[in-house]
Coordinates of C-alpha atoms and ligand atoms in Angstrom, one line a residue:
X877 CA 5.5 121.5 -53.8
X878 CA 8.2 122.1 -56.3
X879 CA 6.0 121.2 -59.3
X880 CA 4.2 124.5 -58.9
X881 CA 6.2 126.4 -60.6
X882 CA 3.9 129.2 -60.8
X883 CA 1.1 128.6 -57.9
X884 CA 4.0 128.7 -55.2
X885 CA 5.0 131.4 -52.7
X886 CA 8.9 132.8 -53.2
X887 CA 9.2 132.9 -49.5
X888 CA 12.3 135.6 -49.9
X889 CA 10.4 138.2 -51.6
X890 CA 6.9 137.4 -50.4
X891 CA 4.9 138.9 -52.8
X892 CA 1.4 137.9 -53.1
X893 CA -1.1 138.2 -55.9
X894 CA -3.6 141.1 -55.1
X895 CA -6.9 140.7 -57.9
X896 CA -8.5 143.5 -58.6
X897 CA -12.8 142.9 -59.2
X898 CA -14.7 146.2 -59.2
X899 CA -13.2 148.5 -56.5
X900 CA -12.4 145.4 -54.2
X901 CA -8.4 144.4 -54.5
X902 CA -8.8 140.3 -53.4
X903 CA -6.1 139.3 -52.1
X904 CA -5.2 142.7 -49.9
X905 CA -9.3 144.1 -48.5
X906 CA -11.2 141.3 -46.6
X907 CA -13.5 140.4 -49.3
X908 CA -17.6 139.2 -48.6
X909 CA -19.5 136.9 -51.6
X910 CA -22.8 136.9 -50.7
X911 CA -26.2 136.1 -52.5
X912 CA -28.5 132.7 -53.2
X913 CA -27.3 129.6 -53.6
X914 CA -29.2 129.6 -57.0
X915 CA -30.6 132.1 -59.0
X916 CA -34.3 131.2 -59.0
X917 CA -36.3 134.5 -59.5
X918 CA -35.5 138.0 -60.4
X919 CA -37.2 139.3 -57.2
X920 CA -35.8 136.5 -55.2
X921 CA -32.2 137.6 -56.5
X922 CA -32.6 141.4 -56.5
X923 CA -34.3 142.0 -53.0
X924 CA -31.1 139.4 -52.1
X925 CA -28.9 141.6 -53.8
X926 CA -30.2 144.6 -52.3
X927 CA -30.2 143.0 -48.9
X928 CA -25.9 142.1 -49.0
X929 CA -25.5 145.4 -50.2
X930 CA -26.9 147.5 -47.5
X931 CA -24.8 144.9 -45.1
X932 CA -21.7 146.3 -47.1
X933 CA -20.7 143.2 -49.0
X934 CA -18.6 143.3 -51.8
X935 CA -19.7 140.9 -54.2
X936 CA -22.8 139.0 -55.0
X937 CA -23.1 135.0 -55.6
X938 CA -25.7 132.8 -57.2
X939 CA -25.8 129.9 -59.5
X940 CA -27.6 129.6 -62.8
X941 CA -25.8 126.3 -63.8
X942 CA -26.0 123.9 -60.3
X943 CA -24.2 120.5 -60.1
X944 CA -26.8 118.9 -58.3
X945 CA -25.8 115.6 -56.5
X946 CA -29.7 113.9 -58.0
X947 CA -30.6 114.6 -61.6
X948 CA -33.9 115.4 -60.6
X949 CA -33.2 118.3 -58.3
X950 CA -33.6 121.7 -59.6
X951 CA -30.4 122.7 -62.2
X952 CA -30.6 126.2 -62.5
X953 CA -32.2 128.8 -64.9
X954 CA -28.9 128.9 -67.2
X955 CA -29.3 131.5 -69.5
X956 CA -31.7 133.3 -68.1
X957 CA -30.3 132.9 -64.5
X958 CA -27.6 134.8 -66.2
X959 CA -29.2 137.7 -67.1
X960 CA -30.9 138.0 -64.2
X961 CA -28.0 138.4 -62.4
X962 CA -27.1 141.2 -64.7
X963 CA -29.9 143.3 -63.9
X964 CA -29.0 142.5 -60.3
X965 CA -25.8 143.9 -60.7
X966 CA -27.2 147.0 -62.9
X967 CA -29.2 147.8 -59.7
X968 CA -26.7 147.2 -57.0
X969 CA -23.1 147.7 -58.4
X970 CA -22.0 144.3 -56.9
X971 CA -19.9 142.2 -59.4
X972 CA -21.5 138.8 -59.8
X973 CA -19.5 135.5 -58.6
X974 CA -21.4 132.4 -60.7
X975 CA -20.1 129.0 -61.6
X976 CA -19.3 127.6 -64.7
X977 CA -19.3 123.7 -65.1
X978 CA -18.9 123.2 -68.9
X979 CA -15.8 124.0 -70.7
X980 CA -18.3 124.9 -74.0
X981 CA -20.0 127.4 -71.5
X982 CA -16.8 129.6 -70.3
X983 CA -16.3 132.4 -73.6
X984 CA -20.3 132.9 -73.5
X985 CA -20.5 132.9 -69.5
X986 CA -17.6 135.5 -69.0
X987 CA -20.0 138.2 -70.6
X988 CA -22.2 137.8 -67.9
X989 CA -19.4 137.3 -64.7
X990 CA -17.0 139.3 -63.0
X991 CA -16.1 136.3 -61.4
X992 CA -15.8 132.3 -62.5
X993 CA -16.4 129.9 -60.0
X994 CA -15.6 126.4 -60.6
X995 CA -17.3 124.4 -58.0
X996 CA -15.7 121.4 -55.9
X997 CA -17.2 118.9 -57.9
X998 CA -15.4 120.3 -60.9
X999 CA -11.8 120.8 -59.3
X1000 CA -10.1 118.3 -61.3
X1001 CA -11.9 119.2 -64.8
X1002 CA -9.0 119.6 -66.6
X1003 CA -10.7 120.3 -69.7
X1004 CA -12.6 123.2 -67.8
X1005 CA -9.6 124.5 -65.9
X1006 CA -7.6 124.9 -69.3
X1007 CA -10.7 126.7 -70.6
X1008 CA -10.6 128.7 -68.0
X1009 CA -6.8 129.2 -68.5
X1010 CA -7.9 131.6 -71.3
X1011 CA -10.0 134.4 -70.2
X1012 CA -9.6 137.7 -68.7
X1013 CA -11.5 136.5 -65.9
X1014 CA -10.9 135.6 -61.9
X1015 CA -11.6 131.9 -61.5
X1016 CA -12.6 131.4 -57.3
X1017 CA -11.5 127.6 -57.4
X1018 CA -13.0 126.0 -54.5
X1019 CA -11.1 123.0 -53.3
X1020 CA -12.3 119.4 -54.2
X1021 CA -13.9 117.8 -51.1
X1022 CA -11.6 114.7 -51.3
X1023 CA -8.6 116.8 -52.4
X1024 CA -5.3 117.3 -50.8
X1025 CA -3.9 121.1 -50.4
X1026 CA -0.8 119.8 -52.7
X1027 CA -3.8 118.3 -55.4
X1028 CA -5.8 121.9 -54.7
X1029 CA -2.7 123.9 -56.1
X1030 CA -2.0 121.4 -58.8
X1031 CA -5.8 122.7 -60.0
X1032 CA -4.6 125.8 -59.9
X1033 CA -1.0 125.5 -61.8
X1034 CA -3.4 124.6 -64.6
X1035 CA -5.2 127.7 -65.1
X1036 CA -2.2 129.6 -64.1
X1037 CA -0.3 127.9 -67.1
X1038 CA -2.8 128.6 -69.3
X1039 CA -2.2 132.4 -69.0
X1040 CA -4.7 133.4 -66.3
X1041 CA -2.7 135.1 -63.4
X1042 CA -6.4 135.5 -61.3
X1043 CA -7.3 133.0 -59.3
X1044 CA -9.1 133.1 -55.8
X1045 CA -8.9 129.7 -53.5
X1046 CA -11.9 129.0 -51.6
X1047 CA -11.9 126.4 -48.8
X1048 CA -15.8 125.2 -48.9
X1049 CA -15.1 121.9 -46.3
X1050 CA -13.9 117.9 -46.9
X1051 CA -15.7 115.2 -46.7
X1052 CA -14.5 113.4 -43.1
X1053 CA -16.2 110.5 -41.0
X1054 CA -18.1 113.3 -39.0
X1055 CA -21.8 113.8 -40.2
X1056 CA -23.0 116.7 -37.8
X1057 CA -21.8 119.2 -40.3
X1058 CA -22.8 119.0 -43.8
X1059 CA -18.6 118.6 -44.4
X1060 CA -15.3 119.5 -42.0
X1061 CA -14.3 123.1 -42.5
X1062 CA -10.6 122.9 -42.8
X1063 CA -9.6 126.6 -41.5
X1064 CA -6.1 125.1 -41.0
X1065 CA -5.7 125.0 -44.8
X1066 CA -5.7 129.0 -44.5
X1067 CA -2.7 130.0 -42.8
X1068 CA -1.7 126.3 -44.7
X1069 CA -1.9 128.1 -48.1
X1070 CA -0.4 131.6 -46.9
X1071 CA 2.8 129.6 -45.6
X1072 CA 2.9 127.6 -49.5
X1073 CA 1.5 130.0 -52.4
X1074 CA 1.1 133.6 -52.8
X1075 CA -2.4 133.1 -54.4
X1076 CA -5.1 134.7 -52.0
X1077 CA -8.0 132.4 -50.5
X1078 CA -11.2 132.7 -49.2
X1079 CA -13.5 130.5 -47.3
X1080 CA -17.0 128.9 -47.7
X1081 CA -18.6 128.6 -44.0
X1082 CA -22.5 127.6 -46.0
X1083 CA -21.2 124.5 -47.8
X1084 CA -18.5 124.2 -45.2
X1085 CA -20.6 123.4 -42.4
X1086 CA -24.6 123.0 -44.2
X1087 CA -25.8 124.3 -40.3
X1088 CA -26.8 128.3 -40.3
X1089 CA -26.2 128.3 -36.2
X1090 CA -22.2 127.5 -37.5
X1091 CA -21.8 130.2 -40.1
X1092 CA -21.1 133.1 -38.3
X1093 CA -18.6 131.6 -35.4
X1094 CA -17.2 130.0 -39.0
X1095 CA -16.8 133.3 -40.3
X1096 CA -15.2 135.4 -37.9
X1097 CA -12.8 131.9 -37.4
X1098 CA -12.3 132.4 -40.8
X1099 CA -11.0 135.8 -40.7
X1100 CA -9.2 135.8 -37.5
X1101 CA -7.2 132.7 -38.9
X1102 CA -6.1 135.4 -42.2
X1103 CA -8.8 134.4 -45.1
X1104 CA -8.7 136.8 -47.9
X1105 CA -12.6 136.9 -47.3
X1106 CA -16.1 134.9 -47.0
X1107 CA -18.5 133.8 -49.7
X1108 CA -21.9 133.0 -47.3
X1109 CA -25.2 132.3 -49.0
X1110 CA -27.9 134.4 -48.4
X1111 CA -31.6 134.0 -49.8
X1112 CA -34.0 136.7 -48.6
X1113 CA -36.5 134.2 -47.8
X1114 CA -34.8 131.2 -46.5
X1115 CA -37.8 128.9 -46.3
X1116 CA -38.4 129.1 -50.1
X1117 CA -35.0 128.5 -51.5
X1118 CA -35.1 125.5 -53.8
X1119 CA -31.3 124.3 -53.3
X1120 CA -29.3 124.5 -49.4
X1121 CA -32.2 125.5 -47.4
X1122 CA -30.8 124.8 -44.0
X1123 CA -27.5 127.0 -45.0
X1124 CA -29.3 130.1 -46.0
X1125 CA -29.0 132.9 -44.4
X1126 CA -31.7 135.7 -43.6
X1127 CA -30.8 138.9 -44.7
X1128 CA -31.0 140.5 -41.1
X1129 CA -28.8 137.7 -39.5
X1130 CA -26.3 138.7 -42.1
X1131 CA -26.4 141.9 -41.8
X1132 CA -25.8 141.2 -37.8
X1133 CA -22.8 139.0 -38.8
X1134 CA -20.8 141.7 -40.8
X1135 CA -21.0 144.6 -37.6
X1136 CA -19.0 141.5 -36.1
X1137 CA -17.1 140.8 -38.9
X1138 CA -16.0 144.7 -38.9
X1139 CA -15.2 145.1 -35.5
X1140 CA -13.0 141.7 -35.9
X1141 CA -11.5 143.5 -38.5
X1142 CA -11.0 146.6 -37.0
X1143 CA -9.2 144.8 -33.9
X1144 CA -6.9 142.8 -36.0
X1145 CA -6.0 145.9 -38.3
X1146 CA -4.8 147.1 -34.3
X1147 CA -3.2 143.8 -33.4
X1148 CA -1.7 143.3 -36.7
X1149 CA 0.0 147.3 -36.9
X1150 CA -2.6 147.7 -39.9
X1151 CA -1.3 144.3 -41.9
X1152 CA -3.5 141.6 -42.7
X1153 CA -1.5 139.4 -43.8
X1154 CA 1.0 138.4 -40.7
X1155 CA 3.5 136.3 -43.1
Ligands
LIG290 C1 -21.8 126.7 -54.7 O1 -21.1 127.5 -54.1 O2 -22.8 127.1 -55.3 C2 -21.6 125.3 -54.7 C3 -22.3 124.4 -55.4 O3 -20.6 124.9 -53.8 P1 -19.7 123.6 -53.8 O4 -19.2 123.5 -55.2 O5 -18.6 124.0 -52.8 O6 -20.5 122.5 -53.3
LIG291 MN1 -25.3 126.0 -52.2

């Protein structure tokens, strides 16, 4: 890994970068991204919203621009998906998490996000993870699903290099020959990029496994293994959603997830002499 010059861990001092976003500090709180998949309606997206936040979690997701694997699927609301997910964060507090997939898009996008996500498809836009290089933004990079940890970092040396210290790792799954789940949750990558890079990371149990039955055991895997935090989609009415049905999760089976997710957390805290991070 020595061509990371600046994505890499200095094993010695072990000092890790902690990303402040509203009054969460990524990196050092167990973080939870929750919301739709896509942004399709402001009362779809509020009552969501509303819904993650009684649950207690920190952030909310939701896609105006989707890279859709078929042309004709539904591509998002763009602009007005946008602003739609600022009055959702006018009524809730939660900083919004939303992709950006065009390196044209990223100055404009930023007035609308807390947080930019560049989605797997995009890992290796190198024109887009220059672009992103230059904000005062987070960037959660989730990991390509044919990509290698060694590639994954590489992604991220780019933005780093740019100028942008903030940026969030999300494992989201890789494509393997198993077709039960949607892709192969790599939870191994987690204490994987703790032993390599100081940068925090956070995992993707929705697109990491496509099955709802998976994400909470997912989840709590996720945390006990030393994620930085979760990003799960939620839609408030999971029969409607127009993009990742069969991954959405209700509101109350979320809210159900997170008592389990604090009492994991409450137990490791004990097990762990009040460290997360056992490096
Ligand atoms: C998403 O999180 O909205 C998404 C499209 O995920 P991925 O890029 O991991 O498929
Ligand atoms: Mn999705």
């Amino acid at each position: 890994m020595n061509t990371l010059r600046l994505a890499s861990l200095d094993v010695e001092k072990n000092k890790r970068t902690v990303i402040t976003v509203g009054n969460v500090k990524v990196g050092k709180d167990f973080m939870v991204i929750a919301g739709p998949c896509s942004v399709e309606s402001e009362e779809q997206t509020i009552t969501t919203a509303q819904r993650v936040k009684e649950a207690g979690a920190n952030m909310l997701r939701g896609g105006a621009f989707k890279p859709r694997t078929s042309p004709y699927d539904f591509q998002g609301l763009g602009l007005q998906g946008l602003k739609i997910l600022e009055k959702a964060k006018r009524e809730t507090g939660l900083p919004v998490v939303t992709e950006v997939t065009d390196p044209r898009d990223v100055s404009w996008v930023c007035e609308y996000a807390d947080v930019l996500q560049v989605g797997t498809r995009n890992m290796q836009n190198f024109s887009l993870l220059k672009e992103l290089g230059k904000v005062d933004r987070p960037v959660l990079l989730k990991r390509g699903m044919y990509s290698t940890l060694k590639e994954w970092l590489s992604c991220a040396e780019y933005i780093l290099s740019e100028g942008n210290p903030s940026v969030i790792l999300c494992e989201r799954g890789i494509r393997t020959f198993e077709t039960y789940t949607r892709n192969t949750l790599d939870l191994s990558i987690v204490p994987s990029v703790k032993e390599v890079s100081h940068l925090p990371i956070i995992v993707d149990p929705s697109h990491g496994t496509g099955r709802l039955s998976l994400i909470e055991p997912m989840s709590l895997a996720a945390m006990a293994a030393g994620a930085d935090g979760i990003m799960v989609e939620v839609h408030y009415n999971p029969c409607e959603a127009l993009c990742d049905k069969d991954q959405a999760m209700p509101p109350d089976i979320f809210a159900n997830m997170m008592q389990k997710l604090n009492a994991l957390q409450s137990y490791m805290d004990k097990i762990n002499n009040g460290r997360r991070d056992r490096n």
